PDB file of C-alpha atoms and ligand atoms in Angstrom:
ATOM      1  CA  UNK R   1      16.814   1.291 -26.489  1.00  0.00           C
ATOM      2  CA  UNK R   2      15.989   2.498 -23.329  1.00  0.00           C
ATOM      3  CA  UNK R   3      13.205   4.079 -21.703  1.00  0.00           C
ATOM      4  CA  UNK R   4      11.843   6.257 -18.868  1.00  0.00           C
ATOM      5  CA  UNK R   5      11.086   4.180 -16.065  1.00  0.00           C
ATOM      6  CA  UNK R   6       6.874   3.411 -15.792  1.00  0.00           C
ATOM      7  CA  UNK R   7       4.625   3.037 -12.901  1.00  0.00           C
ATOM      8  CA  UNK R   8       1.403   1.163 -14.156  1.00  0.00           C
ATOM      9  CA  UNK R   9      -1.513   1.732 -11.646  1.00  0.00           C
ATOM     10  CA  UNK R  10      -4.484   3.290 -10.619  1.00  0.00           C
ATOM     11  CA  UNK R  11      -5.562   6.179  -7.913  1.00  0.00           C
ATOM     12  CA  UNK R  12      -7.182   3.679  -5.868  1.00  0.00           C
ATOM     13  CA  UNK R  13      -4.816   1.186  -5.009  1.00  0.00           C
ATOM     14  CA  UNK R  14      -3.094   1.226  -1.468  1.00  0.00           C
ATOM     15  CA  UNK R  15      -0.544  -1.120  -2.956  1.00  0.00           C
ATOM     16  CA  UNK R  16       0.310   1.664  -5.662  1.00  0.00           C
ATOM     17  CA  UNK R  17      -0.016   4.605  -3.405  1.00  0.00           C
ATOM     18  CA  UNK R  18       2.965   2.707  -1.473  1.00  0.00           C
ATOM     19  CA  UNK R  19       5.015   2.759  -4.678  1.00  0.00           C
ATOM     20  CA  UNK R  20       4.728   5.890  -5.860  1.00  0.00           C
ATOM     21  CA  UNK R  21       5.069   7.203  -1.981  1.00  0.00           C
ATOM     22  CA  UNK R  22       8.555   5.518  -1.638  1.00  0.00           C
ATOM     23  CA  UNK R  23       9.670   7.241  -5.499  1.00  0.00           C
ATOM     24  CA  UNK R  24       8.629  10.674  -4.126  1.00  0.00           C
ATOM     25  CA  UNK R  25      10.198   9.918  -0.731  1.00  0.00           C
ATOM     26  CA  UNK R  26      13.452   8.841  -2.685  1.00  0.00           C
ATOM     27  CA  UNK R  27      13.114  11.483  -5.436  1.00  0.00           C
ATOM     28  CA  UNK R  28      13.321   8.269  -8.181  1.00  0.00           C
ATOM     29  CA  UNK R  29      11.488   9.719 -11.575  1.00  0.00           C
ATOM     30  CA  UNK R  30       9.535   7.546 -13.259  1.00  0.00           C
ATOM     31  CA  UNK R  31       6.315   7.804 -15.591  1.00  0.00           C
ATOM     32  CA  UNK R  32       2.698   7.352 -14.488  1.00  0.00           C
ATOM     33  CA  UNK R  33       0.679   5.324 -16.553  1.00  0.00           C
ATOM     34  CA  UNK R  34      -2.927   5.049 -15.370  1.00  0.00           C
ATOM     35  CA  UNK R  35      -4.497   1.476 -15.581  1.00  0.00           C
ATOM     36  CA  UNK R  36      -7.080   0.454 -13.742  1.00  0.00           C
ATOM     37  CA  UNK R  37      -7.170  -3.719 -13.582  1.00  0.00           C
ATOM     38  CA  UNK R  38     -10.790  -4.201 -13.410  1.00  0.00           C
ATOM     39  CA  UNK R  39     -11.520  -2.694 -16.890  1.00  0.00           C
ATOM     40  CA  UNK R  40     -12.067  -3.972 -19.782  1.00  0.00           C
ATOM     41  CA  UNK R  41      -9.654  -2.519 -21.905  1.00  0.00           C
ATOM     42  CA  UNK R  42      -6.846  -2.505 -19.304  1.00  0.00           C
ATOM     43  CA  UNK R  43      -3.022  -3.519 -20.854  1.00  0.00           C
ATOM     44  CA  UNK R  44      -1.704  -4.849 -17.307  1.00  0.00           C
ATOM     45  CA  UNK R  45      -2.136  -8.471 -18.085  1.00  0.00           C
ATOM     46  CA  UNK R  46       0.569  -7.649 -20.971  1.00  0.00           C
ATOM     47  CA  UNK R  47       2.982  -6.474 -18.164  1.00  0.00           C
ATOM     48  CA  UNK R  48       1.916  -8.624 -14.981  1.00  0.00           C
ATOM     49  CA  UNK R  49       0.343 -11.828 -15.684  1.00  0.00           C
ATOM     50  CA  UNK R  50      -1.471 -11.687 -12.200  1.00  0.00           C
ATOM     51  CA  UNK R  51      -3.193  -8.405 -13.828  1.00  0.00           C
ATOM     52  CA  UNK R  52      -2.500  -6.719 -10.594  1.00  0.00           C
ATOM     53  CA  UNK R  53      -0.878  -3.013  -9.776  1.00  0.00           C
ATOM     54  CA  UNK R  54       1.257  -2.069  -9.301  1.00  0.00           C
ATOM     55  CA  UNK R  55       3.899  -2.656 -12.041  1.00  0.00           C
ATOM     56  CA  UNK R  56       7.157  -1.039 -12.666  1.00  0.00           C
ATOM     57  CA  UNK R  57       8.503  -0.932 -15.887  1.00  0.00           C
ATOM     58  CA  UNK R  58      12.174  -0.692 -16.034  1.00  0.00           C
ATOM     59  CA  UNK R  59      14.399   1.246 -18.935  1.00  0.00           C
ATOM     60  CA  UNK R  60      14.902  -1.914 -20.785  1.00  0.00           C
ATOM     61  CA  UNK R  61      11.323  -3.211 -20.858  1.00  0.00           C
ATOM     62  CA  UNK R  62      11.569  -5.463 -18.004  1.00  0.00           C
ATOM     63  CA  UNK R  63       8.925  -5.648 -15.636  1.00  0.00           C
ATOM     64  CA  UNK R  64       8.501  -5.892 -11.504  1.00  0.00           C
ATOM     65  CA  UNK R  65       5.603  -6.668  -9.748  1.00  0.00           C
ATOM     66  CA  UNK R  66       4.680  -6.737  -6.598  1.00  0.00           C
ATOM     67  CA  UNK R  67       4.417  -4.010  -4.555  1.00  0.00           C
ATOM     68  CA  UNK R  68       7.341  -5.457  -2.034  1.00  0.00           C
ATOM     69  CA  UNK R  69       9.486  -6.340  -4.905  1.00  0.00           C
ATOM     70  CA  UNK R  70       9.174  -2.546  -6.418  1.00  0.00           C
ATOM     71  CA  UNK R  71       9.802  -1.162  -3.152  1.00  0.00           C
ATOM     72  CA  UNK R  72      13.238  -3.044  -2.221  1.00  0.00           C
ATOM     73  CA  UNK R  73      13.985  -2.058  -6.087  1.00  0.00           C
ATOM     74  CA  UNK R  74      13.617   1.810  -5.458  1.00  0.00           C
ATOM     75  CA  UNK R  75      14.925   1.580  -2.164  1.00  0.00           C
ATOM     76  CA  UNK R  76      18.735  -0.506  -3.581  1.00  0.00           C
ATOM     77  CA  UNK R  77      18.890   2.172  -6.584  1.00  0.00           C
ATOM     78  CA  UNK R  78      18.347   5.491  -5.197  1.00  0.00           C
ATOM     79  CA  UNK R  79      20.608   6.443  -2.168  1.00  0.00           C
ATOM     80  CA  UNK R  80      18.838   9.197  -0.707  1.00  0.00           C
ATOM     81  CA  UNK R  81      16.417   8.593   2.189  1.00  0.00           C
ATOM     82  CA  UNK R  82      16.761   5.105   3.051  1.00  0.00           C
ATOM     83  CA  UNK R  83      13.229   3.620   4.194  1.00  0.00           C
ATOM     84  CA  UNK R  84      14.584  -0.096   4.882  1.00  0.00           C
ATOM     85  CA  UNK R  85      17.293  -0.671   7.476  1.00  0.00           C
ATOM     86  CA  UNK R  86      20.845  -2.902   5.571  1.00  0.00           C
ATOM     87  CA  UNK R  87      21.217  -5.137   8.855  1.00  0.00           C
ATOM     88  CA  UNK R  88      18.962  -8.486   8.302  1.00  0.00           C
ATOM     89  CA  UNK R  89      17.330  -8.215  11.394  1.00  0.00           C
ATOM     90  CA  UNK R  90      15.924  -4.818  11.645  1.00  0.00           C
ATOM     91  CA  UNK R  91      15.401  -5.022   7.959  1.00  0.00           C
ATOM     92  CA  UNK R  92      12.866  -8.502   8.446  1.00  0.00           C
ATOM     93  CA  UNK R  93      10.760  -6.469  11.023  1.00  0.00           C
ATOM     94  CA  UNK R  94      10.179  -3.359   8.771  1.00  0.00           C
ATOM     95  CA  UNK R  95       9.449  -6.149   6.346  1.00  0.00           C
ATOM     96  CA  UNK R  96       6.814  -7.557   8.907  1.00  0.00           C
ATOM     97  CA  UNK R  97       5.193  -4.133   9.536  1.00  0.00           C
ATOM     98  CA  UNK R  98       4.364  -4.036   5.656  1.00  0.00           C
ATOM     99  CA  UNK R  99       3.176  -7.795   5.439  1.00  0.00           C
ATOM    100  CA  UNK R 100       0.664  -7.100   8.128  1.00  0.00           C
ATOM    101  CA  UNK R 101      -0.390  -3.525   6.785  1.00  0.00           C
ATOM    102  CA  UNK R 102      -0.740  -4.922   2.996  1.00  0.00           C
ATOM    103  CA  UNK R 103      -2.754  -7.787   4.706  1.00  0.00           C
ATOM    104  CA  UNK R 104      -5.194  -5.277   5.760  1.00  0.00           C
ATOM    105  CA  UNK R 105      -5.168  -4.137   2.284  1.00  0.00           C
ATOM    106  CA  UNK R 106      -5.730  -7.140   1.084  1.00  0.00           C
ATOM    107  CA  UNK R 107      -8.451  -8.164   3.120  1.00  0.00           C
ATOM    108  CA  UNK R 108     -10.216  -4.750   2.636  1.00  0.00           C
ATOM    109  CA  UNK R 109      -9.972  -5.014  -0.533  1.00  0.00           C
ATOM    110  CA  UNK R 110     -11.171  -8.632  -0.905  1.00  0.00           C
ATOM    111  CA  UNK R 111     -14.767  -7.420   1.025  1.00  0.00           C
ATOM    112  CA  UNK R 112     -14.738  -3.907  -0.981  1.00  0.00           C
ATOM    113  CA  UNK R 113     -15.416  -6.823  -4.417  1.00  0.00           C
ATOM    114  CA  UNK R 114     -16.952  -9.201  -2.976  1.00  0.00           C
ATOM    115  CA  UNK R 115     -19.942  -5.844  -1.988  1.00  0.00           C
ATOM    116  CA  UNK R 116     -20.037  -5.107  -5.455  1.00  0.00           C
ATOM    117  CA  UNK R 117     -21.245  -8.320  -5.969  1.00  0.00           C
ATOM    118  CA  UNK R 118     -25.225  -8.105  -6.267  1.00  0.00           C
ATOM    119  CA  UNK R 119     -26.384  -8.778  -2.512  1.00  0.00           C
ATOM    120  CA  UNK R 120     -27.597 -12.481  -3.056  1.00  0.00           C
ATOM    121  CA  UNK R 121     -24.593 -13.329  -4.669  1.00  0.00           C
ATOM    122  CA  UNK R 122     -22.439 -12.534  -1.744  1.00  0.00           C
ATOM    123  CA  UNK R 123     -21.109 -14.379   0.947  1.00  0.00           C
ATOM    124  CA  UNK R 124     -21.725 -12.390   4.063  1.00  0.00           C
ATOM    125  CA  UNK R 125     -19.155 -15.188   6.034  1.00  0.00           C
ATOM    126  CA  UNK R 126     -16.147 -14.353   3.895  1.00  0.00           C
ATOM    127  CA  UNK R 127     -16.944 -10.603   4.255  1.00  0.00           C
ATOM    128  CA  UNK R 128     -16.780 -11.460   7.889  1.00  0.00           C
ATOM    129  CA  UNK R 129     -14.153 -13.515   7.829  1.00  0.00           C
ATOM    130  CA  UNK R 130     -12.272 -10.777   5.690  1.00  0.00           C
ATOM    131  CA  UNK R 131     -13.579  -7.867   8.069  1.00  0.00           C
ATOM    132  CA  UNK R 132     -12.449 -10.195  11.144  1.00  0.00           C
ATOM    133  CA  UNK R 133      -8.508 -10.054   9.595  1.00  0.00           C
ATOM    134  CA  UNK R 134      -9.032  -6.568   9.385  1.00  0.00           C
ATOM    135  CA  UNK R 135      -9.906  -5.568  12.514  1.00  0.00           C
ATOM    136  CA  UNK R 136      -7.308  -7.715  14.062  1.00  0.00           C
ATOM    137  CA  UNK R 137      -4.726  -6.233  11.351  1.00  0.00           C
ATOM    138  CA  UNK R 138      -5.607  -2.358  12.898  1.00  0.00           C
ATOM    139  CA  UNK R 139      -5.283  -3.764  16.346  1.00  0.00           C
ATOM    140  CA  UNK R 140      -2.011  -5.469  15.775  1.00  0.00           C
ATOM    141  CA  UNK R 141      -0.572  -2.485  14.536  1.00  0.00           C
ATOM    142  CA  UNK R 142      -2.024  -0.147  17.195  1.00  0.00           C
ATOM    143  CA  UNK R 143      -0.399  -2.449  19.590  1.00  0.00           C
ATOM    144  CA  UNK R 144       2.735  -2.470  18.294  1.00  0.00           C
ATOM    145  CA  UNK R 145       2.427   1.241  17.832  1.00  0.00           C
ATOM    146  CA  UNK R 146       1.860   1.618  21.220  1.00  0.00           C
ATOM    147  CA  UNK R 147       3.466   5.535  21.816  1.00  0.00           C
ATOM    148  CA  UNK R 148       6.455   5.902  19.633  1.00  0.00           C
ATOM    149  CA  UNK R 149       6.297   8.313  17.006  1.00  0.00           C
ATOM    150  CA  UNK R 150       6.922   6.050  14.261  1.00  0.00           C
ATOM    151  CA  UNK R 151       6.261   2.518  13.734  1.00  0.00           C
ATOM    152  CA  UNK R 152      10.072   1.273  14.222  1.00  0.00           C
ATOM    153  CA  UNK R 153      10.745   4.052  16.887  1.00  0.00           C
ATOM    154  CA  UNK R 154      12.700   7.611  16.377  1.00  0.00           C
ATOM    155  CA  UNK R 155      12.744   7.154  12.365  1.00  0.00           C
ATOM    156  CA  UNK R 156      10.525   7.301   9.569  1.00  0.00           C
ATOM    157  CA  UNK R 157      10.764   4.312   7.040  1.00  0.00           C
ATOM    158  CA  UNK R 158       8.626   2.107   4.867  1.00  0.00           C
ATOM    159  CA  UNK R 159       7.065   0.398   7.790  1.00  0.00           C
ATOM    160  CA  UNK R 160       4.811   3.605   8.510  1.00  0.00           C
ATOM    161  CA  UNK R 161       4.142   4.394   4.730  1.00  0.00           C
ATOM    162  CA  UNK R 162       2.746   0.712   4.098  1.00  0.00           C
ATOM    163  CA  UNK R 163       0.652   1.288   7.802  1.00  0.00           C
ATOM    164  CA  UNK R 164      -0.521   4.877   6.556  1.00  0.00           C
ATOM    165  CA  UNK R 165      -1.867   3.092   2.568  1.00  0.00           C
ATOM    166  CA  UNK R 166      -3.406   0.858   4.279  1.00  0.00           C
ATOM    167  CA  UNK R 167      -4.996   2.962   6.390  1.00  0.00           C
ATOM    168  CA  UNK R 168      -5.926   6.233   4.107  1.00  0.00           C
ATOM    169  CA  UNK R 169      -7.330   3.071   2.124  1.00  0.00           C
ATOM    170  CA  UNK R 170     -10.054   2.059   5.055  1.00  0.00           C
ATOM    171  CA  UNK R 171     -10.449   5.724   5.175  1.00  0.00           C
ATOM    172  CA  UNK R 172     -11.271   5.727   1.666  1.00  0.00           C
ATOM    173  CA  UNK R 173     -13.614   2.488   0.933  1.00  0.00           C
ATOM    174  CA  UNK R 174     -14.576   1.881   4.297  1.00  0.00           C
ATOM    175  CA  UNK R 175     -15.255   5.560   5.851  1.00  0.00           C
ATOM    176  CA  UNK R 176     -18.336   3.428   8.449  1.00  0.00           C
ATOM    177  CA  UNK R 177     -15.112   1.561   9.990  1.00  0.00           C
ATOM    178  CA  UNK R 178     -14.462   4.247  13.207  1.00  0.00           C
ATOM    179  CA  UNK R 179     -10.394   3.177  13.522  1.00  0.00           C
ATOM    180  CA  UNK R 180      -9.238   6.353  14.617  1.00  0.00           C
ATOM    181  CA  UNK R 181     -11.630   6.171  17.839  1.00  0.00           C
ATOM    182  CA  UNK R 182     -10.533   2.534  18.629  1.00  0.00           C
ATOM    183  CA  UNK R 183      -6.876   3.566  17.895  1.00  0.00           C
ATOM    184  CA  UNK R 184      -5.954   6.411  18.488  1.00  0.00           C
ATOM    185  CA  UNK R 185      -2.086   6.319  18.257  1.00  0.00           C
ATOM    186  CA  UNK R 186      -2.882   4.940  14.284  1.00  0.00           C
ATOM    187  CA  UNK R 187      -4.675   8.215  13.908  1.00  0.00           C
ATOM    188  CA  UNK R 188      -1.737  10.210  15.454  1.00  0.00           C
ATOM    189  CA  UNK R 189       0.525   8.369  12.831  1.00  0.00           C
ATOM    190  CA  UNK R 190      -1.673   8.791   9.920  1.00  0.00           C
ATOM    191  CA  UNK R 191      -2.429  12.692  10.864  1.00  0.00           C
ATOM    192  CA  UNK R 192       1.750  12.809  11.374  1.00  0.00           C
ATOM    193  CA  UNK R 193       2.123  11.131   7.675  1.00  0.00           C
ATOM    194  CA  UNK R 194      -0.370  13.419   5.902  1.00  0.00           C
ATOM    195  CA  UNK R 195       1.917  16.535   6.628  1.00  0.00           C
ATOM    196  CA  UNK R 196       4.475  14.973   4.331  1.00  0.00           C
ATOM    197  CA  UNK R 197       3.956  15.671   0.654  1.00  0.00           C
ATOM    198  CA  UNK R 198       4.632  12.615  -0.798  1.00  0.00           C
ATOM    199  CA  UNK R 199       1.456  11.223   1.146  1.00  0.00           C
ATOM    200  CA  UNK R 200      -0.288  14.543   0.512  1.00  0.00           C
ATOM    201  CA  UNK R 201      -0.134  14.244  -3.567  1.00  0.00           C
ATOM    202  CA  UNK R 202      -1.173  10.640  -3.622  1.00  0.00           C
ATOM    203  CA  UNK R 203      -4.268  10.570  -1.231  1.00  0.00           C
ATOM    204  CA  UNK R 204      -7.121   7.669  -2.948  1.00  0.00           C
ATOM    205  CA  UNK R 205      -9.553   9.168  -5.884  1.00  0.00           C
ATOM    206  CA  UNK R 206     -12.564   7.308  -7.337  1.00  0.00           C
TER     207      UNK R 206
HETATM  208  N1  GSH V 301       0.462  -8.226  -3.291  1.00  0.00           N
HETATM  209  C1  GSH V 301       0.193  -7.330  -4.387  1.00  0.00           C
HETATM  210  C2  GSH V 301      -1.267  -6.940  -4.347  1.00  0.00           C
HETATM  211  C3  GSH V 301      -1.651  -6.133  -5.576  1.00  0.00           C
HETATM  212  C4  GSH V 301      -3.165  -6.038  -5.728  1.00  0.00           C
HETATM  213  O1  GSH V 301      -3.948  -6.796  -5.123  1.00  0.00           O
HETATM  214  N2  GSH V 301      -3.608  -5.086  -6.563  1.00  0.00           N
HETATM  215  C5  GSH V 301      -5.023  -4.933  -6.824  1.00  0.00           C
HETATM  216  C6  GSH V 301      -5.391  -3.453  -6.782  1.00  0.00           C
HETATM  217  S1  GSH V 301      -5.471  -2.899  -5.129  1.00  0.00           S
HETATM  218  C7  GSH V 301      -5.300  -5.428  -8.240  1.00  0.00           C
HETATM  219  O2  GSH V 301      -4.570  -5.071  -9.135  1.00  0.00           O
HETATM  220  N3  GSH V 301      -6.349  -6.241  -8.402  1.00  0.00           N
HETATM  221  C8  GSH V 301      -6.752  -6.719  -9.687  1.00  0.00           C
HETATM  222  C9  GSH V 301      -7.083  -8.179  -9.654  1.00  0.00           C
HETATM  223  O3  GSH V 301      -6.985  -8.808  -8.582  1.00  0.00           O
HETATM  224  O4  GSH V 301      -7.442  -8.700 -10.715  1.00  0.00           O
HETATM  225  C10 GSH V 301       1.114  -6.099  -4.290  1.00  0.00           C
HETATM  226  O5  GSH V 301       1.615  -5.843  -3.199  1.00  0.00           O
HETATM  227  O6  GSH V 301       1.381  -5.449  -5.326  1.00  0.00           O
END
């Protein structure tokens, strides 16, 4: 029988913030189902055996994970407001902005555990080594930034939502790290995606 489509995920994660983003942005419906990974009694192993979010549950059951996978997935069903280019070329470097903003993510993320850790049990070299891919991740995409209004040029696509998660996500676990004084066109970007509501209604809660 089928089913509304699911989103399984928390509030917290950039990677789901990205998903639920490029629904709004392509007016795909879809259930929320709030799971948060890290507790004990969460279900997502039963629909991702990575036991990561995002997952999307499609009408028959059937499950996609990651966040990449989800987003090409919205982005081939729903026609309106097309965030990835159909020409390979243009297409592989939107693909590239999101690779390097989820790597911040990912690194971020990686520190924000590994600090949760009681203090002699972490490893202050792989939080630098972490914080190191960060800060080059912010100042790859400043540079490639440089002035244009959005991260591909004159139009708004998934490139700039994976840059702005990624950044609302520093903003959010990591308010100490200054990036909008070091890079200043990011903060531009971000202030410029904040005025849409998609990015508005999904903004990181504890
Ligand atoms: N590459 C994955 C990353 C997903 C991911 O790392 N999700 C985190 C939340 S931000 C998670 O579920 N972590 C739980 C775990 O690692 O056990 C994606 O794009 O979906």
């Amino acid at each position: 029988m089928s089913q509304k489509m699911k989103l399984i995920g928390s509030l917290t994660s950039p990677f789901v913030r990205k998903v639920r983003i490029v629904a709004a942005e392509k007016f795909v419906e879809y259930e929320f189902v709030l799971d948060v990974p890290w507790n004990d009694d969460t279900h997502v192993p039963d629909f991702n055996p990575l036991g990561k979010v995002p997952v999307w549950v499609l009408e028959d059951g059937k499950t996609l994970f990651d966040s990449r996978v989800i987003v090409e997935y919205l982005e081939n069903v729903s026609p309106v407001g097309h965030l990835l280019p159909k020409d390979a070329r243009p297409r592989i470097a939107v693909k590239r902005w999101e690779a390097l903003a989820d790597g911040v993510c990912d690194a971020a993320a990686l520190v924000f555990v590994e600090k949760k850790r009681p203090g002699d049990r972490q490893d202050p070299d792989w939080i630098r080594r972490q914080m190191g891919k960060v800060e080059a991740g912010l100042k790859a995409l400043s540079e490639e930034l440089g002035q244009q209004t959005w991260c591909t040029g004159e139009f708004f696509c998934l490139a700039d939502i994976a840059v702005g998660c990624a950044l609302g996500y520093l903003d959010f676990r990591f308010p100490e790290i200054d990036w909008r004084r070091k890079h200043p066109n990011l903060s531009e970007l971000y202030d410029r995606l904040m005025q849409r509501p998609a990015f508005k209604d999904t903004i990181p809660v504890a």
